[in-house]
XYZ file of C-alpha atoms in Angstrom:
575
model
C -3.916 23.696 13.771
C -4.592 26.005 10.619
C -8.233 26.455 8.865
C -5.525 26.136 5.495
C -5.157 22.508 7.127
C -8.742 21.498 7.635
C -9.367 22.707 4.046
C -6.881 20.586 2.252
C -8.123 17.908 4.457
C -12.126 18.391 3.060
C -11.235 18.995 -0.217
C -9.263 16.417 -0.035
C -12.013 13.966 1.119
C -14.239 15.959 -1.369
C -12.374 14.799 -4.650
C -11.440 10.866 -3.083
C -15.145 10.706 -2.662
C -16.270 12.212 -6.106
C -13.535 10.109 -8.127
C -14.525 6.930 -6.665
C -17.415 6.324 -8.695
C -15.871 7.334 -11.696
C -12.805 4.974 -11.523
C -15.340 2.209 -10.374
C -17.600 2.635 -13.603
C -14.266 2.238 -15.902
C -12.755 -0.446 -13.768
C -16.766 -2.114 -14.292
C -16.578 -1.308 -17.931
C -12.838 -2.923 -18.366
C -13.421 -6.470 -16.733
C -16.714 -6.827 -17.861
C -14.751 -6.192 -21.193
C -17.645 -3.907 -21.931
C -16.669 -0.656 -24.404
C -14.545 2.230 -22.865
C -12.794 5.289 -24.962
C -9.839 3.600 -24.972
C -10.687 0.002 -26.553
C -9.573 1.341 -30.667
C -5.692 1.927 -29.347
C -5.790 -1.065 -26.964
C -7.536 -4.053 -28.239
C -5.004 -4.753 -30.921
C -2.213 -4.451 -28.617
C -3.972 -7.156 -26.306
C -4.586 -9.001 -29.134
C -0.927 -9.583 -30.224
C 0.059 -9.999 -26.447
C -2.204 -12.990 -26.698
C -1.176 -14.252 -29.723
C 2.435 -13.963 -28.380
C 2.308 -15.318 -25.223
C -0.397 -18.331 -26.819
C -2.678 -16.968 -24.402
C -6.743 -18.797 -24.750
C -8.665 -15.123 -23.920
C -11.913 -17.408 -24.301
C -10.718 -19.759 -21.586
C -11.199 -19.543 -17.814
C -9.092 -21.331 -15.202
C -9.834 -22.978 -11.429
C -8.851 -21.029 -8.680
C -5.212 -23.780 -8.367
C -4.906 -22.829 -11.625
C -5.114 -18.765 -11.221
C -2.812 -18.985 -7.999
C -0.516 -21.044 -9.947
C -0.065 -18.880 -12.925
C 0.555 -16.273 -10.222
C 3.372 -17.719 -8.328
C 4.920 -18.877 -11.330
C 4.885 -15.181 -12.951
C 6.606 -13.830 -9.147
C 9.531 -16.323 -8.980
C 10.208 -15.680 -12.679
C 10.068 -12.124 -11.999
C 12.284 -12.379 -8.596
C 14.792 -14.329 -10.551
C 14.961 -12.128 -13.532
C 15.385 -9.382 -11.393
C 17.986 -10.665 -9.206
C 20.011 -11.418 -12.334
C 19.596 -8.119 -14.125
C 20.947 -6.498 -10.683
C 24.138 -8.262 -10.380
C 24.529 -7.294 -14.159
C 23.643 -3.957 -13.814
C 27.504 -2.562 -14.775
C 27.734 -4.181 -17.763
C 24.223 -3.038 -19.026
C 23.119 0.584 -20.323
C 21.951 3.533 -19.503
C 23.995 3.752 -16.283
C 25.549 6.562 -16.815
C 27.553 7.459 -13.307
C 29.098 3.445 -14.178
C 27.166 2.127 -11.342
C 28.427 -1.391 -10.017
C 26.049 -4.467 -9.735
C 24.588 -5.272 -6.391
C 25.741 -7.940 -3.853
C 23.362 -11.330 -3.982
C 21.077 -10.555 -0.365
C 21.221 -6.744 -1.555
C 19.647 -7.708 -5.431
C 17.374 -10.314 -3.751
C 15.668 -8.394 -1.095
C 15.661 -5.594 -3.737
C 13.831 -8.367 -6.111
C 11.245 -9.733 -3.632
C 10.472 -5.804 -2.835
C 9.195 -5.520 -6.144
C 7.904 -8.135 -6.790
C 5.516 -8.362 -3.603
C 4.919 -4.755 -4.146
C 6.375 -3.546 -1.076
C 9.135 -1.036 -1.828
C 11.286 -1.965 0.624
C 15.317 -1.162 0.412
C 17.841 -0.273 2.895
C 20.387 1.233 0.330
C 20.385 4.569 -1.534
C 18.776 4.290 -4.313
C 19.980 7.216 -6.267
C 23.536 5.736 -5.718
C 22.769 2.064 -6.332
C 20.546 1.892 -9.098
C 21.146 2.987 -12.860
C 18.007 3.957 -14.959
C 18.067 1.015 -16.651
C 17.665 -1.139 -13.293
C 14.688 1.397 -12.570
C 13.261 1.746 -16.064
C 13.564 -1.742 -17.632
C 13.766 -3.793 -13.917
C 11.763 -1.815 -11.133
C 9.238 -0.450 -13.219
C 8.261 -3.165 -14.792
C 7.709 -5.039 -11.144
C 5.921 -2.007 -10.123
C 3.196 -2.349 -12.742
C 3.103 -6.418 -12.715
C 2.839 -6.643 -9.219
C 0.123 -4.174 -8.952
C -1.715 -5.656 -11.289
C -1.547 -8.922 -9.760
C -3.300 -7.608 -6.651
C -6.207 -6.067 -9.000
C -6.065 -9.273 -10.571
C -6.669 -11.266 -7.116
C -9.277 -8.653 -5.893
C -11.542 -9.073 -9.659
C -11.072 -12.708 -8.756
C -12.310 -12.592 -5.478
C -15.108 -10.797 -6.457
C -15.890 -13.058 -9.492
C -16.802 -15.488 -6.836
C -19.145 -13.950 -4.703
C -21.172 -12.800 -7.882
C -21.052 -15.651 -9.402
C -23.086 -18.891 -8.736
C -22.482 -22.862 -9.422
C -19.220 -22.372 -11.449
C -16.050 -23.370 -11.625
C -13.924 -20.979 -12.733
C -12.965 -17.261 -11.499
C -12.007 -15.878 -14.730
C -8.304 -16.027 -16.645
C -5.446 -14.859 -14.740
C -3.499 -13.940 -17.752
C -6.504 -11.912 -19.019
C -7.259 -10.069 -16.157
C -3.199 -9.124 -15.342
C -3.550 -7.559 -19.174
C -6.424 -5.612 -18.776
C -5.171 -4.127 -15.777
C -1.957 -3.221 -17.391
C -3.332 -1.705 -20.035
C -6.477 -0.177 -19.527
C -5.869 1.076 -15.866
C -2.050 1.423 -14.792
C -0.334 2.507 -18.256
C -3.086 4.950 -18.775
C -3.137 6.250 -15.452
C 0.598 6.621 -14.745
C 0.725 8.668 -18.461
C -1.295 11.068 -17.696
C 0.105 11.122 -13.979
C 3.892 10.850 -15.349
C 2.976 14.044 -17.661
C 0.924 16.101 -14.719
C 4.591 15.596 -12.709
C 6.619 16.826 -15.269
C 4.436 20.058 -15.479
C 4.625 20.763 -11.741
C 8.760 20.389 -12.209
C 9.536 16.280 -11.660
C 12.253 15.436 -13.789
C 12.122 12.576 -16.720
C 15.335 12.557 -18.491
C 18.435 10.157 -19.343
C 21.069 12.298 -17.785
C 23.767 11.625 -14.756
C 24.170 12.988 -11.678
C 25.214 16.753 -11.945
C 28.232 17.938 -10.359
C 27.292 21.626 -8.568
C 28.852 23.505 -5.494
C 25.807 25.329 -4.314
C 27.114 26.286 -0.554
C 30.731 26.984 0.139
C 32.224 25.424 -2.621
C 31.482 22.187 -1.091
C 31.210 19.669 -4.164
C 28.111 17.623 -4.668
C 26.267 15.698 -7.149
C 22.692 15.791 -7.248
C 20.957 12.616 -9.246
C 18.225 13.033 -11.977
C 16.522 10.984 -14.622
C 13.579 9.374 -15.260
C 12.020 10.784 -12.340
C 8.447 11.751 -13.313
C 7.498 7.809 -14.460
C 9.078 6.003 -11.557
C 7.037 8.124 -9.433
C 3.606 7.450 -11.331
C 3.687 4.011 -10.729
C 5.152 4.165 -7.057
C 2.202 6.009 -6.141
C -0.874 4.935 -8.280
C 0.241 0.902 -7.329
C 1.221 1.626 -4.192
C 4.638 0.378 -4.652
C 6.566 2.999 -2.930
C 9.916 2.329 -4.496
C 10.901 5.541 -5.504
C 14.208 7.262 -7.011
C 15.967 8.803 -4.222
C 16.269 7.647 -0.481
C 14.158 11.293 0.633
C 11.435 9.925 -1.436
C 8.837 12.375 -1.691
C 10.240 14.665 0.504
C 12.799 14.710 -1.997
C 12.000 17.907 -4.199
C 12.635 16.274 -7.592
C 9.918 13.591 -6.548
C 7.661 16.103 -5.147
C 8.297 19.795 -5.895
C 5.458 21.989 -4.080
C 1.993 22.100 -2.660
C 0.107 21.588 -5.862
C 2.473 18.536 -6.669
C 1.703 17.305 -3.321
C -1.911 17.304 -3.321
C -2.106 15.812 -6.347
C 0.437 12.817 -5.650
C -2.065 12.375 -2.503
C -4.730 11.235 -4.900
C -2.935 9.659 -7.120
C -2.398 6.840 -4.129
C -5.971 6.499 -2.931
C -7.678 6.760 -6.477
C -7.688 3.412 -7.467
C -7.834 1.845 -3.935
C -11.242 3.971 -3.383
C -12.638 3.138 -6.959
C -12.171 -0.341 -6.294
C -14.464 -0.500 -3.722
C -17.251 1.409 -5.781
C -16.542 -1.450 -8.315
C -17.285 -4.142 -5.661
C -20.587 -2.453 -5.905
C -21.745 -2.488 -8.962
C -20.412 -5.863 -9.267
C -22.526 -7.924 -6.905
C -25.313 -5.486 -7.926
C -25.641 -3.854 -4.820
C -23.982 -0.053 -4.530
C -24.763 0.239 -1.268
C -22.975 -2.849 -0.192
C -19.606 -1.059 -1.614
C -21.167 2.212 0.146
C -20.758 0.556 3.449
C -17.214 -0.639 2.697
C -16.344 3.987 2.165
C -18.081 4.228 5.115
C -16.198 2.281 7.644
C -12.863 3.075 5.687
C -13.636 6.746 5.353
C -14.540 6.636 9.514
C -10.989 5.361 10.577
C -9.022 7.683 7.560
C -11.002 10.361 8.896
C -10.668 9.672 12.770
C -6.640 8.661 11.982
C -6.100 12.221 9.658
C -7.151 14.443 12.692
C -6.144 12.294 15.785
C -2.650 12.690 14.257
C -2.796 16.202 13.325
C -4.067 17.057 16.572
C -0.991 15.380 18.021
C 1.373 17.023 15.366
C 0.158 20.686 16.980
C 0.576 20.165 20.375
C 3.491 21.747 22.388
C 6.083 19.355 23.394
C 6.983 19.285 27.042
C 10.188 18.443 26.694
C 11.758 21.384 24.808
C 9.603 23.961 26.842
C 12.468 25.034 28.622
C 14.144 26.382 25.502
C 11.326 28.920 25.561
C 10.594 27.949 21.659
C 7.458 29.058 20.265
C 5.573 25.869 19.206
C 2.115 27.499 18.905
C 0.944 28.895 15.159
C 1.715 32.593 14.605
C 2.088 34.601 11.491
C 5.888 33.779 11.810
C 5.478 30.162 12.642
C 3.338 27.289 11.269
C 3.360 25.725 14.844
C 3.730 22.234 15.914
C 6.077 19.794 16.086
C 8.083 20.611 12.721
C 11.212 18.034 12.727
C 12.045 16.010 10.159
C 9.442 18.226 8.332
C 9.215 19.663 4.920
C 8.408 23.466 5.692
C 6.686 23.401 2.033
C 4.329 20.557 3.062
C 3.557 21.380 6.439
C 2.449 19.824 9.185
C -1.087 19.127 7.610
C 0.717 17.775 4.485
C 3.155 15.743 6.136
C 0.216 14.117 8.314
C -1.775 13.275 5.618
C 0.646 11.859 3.306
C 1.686 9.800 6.743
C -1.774 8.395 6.931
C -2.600 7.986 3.312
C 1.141 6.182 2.594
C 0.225 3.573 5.797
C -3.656 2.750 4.784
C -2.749 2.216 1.270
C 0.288 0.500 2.011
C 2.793 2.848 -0.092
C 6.004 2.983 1.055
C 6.850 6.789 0.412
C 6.891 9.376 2.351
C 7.577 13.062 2.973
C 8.310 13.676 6.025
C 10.233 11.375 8.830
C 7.833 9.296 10.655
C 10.540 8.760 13.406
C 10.522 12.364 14.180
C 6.283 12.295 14.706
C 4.714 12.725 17.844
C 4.255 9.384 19.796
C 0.211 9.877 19.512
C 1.217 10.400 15.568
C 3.869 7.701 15.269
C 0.553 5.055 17.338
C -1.228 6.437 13.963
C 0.718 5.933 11.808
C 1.922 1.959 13.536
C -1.854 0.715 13.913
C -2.811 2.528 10.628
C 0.258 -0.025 9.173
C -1.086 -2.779 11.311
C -4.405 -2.593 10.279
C -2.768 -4.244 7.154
C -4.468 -2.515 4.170
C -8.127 -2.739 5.720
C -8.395 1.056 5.046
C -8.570 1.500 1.777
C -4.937 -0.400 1.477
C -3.850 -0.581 -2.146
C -5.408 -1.134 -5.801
C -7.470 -4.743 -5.606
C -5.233 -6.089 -1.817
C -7.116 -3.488 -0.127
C -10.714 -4.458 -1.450
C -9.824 -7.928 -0.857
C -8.372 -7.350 2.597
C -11.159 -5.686 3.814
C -13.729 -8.285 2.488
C -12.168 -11.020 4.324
C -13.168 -8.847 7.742
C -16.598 -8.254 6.016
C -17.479 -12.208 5.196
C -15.737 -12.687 9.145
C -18.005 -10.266 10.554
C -20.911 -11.626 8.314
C -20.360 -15.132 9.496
C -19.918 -13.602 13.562
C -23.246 -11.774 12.992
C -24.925 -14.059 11.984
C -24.317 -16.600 14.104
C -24.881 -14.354 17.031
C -28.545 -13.718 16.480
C -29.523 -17.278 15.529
C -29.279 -17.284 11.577
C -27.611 -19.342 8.963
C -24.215 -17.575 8.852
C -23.711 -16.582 4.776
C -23.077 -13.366 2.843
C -24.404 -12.052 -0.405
C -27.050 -15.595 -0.309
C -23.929 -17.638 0.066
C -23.261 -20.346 3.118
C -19.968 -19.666 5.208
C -19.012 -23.038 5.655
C -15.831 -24.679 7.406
C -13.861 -24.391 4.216
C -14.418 -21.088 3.837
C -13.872 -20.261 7.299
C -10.448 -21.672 7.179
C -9.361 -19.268 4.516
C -10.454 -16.530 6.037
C -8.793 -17.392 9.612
C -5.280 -18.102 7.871
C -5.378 -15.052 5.462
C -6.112 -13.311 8.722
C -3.623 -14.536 10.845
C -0.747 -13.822 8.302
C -0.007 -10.443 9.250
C 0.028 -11.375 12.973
C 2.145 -13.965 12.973
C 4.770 -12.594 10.640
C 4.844 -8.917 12.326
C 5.156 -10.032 15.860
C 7.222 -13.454 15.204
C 10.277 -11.639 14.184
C 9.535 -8.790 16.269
C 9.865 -11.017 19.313
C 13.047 -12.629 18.064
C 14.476 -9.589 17.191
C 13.868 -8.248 21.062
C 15.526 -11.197 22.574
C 18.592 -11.379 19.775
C 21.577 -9.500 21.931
C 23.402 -9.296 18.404
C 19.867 -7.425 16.554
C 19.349 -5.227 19.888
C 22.612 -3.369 18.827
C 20.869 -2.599 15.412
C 18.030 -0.053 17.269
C 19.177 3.477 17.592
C 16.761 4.551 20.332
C 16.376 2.782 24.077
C 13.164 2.053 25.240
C 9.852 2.617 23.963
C 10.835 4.624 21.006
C 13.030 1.736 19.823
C 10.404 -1.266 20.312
C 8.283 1.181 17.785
C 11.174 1.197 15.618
C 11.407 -2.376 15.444
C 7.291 -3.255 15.300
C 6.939 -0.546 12.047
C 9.842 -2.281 10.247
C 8.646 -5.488 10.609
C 5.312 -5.068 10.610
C 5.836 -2.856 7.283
C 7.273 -5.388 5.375
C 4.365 -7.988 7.026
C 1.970 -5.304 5.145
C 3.733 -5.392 1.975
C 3.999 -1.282 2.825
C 8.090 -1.064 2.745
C 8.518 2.785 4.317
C 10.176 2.426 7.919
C 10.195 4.277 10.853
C 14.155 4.876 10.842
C 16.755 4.156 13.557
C 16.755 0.620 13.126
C 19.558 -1.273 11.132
C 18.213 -3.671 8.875
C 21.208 -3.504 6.394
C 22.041 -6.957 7.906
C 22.402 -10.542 6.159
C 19.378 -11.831 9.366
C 17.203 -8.692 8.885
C 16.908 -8.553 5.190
C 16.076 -12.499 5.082
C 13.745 -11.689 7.930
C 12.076 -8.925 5.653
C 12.353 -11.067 2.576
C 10.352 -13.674 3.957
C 7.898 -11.953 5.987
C 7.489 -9.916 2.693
C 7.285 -13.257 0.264
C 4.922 -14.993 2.837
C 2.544 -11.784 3.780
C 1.900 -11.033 -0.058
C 1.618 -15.164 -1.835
C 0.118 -16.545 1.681
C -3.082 -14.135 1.652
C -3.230 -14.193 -2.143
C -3.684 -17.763 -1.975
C -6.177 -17.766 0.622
C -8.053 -15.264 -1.524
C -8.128 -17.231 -4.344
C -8.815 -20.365 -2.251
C -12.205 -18.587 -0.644
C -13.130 -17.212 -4.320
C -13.031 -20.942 -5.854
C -15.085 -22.062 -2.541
C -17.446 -19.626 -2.716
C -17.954 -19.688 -6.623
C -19.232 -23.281 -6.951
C -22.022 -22.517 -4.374
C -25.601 -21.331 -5.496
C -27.565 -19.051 -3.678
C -30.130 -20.213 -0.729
C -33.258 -19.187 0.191
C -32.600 -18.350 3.811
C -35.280 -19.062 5.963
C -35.827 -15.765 8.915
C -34.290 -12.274 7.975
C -30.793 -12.276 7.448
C -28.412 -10.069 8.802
C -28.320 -6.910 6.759
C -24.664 -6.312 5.706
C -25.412 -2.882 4.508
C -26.596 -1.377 6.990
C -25.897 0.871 10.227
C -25.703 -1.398 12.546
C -23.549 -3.574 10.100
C -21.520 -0.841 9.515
C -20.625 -0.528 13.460
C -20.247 -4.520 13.811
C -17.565 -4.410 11.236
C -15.945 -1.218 12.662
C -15.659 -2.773 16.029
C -14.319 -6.331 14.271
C -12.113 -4.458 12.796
C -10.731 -2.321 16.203
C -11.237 -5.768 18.261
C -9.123 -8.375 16.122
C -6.281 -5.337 15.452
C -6.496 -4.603 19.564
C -6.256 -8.597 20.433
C -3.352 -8.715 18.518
C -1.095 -5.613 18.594
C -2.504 -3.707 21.985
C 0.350 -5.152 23.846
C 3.185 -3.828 21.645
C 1.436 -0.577 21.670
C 0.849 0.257 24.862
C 4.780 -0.611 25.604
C 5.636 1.293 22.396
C 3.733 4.997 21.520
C 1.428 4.741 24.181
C 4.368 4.573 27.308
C 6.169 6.828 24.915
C 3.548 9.509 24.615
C 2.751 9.548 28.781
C 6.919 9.777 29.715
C 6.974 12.581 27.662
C 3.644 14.025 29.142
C 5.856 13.639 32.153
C 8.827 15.590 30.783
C 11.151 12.492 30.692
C 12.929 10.341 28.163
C 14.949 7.688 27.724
């Protein structure tokens, strides 16, 4: 470990925690459709969208109504998708003649974007044309993104709001996240990119014979923009299969940094926004706090692990410690560039916020980093997680731990003046139990398939964790994977596909169920003290729901995965 290391990491922590109340004062400003700097280039362009589309701006809908309009804008978009894929030949800009995709390829491809996960098994540089990136991807990248902030504002809409109906206009609130926070953002982030030496052009794949005359084409195009919106909606889908290892994705240090907070700046503003929006900062506050905790504790547990000499390579008398030669630690499947302090953090940051990039290979982490990086994914989004699923994720452990709390020292169980009542209690227990059941359903079924066994690489230990991060990535609507297991099959990419379709419009639903429960409710005099849910000692409760319900769940797994892993290694064997 490097003071260079610990700096990036405080600075690091520095700017998320300075820029989070910024973004959360625009993102106030935009759905309160309150004035903001950009309202004289925008508002017209909303206006015609409206007129276009016959959109009522005045109107508000019930919560059937919002999840409705949602599902029906996802299956249009998976089908349009799918379509445009197997056409991709005959359409332009492809200029290395690129053939469409097979039907599972396009629609696992499709349901990727569309749920926001990123997931693909293919190379991308070699499958897709710009066009299918630009005009196809892209588009999914922003819509789907936006449809999570959309869910979260919704959400939030009703716990501040009393004795309505209504939790605001879906088509609205999709608009004004498109264009006041993701187009705006992902310009200025697209043009930052191309500065620091990402490329954004139309060209083809050059031809060069850099080492030995050995022929080789190296892909390029619009680079810069795919990557915007990969990072700042936490998409992941990116332009070449090294994704931001990949130097044309991610060319240095600075580049590196930056792309960092690109992925966690909307996810933390969000949470300031919660704030101000049930008129209680310190309520949001609390929220940082116990996110910030695990980030923090997960950033150094795994660098710490990423430094320490590995037992079982001792004998090849390799220096593993850092020198003025060596940047020490375990450095394979490493970027030398990045380091071992910027491959860790990226690891951490891409898990929490459930991006699927990454830039350095998680299969070749420590076990104590690769149990990280797996509960980090597990955790499903409850640290920080992406722009609007990761505010709404987290709130369903709040109004759980709320409800627990309460009950436990004798008072009416409710949060922010509101009853938690049966109904709302079962949408809360099925959003929770999503994850769960999709992760470790098709895990299991995959460990007792002879025919799927033959798909893991590695034996033992190492290979269950293969298995539990695919599955339990696409369960989190993350999409990176931890390598060595073969999911380029007709059963795993259904598997995916649905665990991906039923993780992302499941929850959704049960967040939009909760908001129109909770939104018809008035506030009650509660008789006693109520539990204070910004507090310390709140603060703890929900840090221990959050360890408890993740433990009772996934301990198993990971004490036969990283944890057995990590102590046969300790004991210099391996299977």
């Amino acid at each position: 470990m490097t003071w260079q290391g610990f700096a990036q990491f405080f600075i690091f922590f520095g700017l998320v925690l300075t820029l989070a109340p910024l973004g959360g004062l625009y993102l106030d400003r935009v759905y309160n459709r309150q004035k903001t700097p950009l309202d004289f280039l925008l508002e017209p362009v909303e206006r015609f969208i409206y007129r276009l589309c016959h959109i009522d701006a005045e109107g508000e809908q019930h919560w059937s109504s919002y999840a409705l309009s949602l599902v029906a804008l996802s299956l249009t978009g998976i089908a349009v998708v799918v379509i445009f894929l197997l056409l991709q030949k005959f359409l332009p800009l492809n200029p290395d003649k690129l053939p469409g995709l097979g039907f599972f390829q396009a629609l696992d491809t499709a349901i990727a974007a569309v749920t926001n996960t990123g997931w693909h098994y293919y190379i991308p540089e070699k499958t897709l044309s710009h066009f299918s990136r630009m005009a196809i991807i892209s588009v999914q990248c922003f819509l789907s993104g936006a449809m999570a902030m959309s869910v979260a504002v919704a959400l939030v809409r009703g716990l501040a709001r009393t004795e309505g109906r209504t939790i605001g206009n879906f088509w609205v609130d999709i608009t004004r996240s498109l264009l006041w926070i993701l187009l705006p953002l992902c310009l200025i982030a697209a043009t930052v990119l191309i500065i620091t030496g990402v490329p954004q052009n139309f060209s083809g794949a050059i031809n060069t014979a850099p080492i030995e005359n050995i022929s080789q084409k190296i892909a390029e195009g619009p680079v810069a923009s795919q990557v915007a919106i990969k990072l700042a909606a936490s998409s992941g889908m990116g332009v070449f299969a090294a994704s931001s290892a990949h130097p044309y994705e991610n060319p240095g240090a600075f580049s590196n940094f930056f792309e960092l907070l690109l992925m966690l700046f909307l996810p933390a503003a969000f949470i300031n926004f919660f704030g101000r929006q049930v008129g209680d900062k310190t309520k949001g506050m609390a929220l940082l706090v116990v996110m910030g905790a695990l980030f923090i504790t997960m950033v150094f547990t795994a660098y710490w692990a990423e430094n320490q000499r590995n037992p079982l390579i001792e004998h090849m008398s390799m220096d593993q410690l850092p020198s003025n030669e060596n940047i020490g630690g375990n450095l394979e499947g490493k970027e030398v560039r990045f380091g071992t302090a910027g491959s860790v953090l990226w690891g951490v940051t891409a898990t929490a916020t459930a991006n699927a990039s990454v830039n350095a290979a998680h299969d070749s982490m420590m076990p104590l980093t690769g149990l990280v990086l797996l509960t980090d994914l597990l955790l499903n989004e409850t640290v920080f997680g992406a722009a609007g699923s990761g505010l709404y994720k987290i709130l369903v452990f709040v109004i759980i731990t709320a409800f627990v709390a309460n009950l436990l020292t004798g008072k009416v169980p409710e949060y922010l003046g509101k009853k938690i009542e049966p109904r709302e209690t079962g949408w809360l227990v099925l959003a929770l139990a999503v994850g769960p059941a999709m992760t470790l359903g098709f895990s299991s079924f995959a460990m007792l398939a002879p025919g799927i066994l033959r798909s893991i690489s590695n034996p033992g230990p190492h290979g269950l964790s293969q298995v539990v991060y695919d599955y339990g990535s696409a369960a989190a609507n993350n999409g990176s994977a931890f390598a060595g297991f073969d999911t380029a099959t007709i059963w795993n990419s259904l598997a995916m596909s649905i665990s991906m379709l039923v993780s992302r419009y499941l929850v959704m639903i049960c967040i939009l169920g909760l908001a129109g429960s909770l939104v018809v409710k008035k506030r009650v005099a509660i008789s006693g003290k109520s539990f204070s849910t910004n507090s310390t000692t709140f603060v703890i409760t929900l840090l221990l729901m959050l360890i408890i319900c993740t433990a009772l769940a996934y301990l198993p797994v990971l004490v036969m995965g990283p944890i057995t892993e990590h102590l046969l290694i300790i004991g210099k064997r391996s299977l």
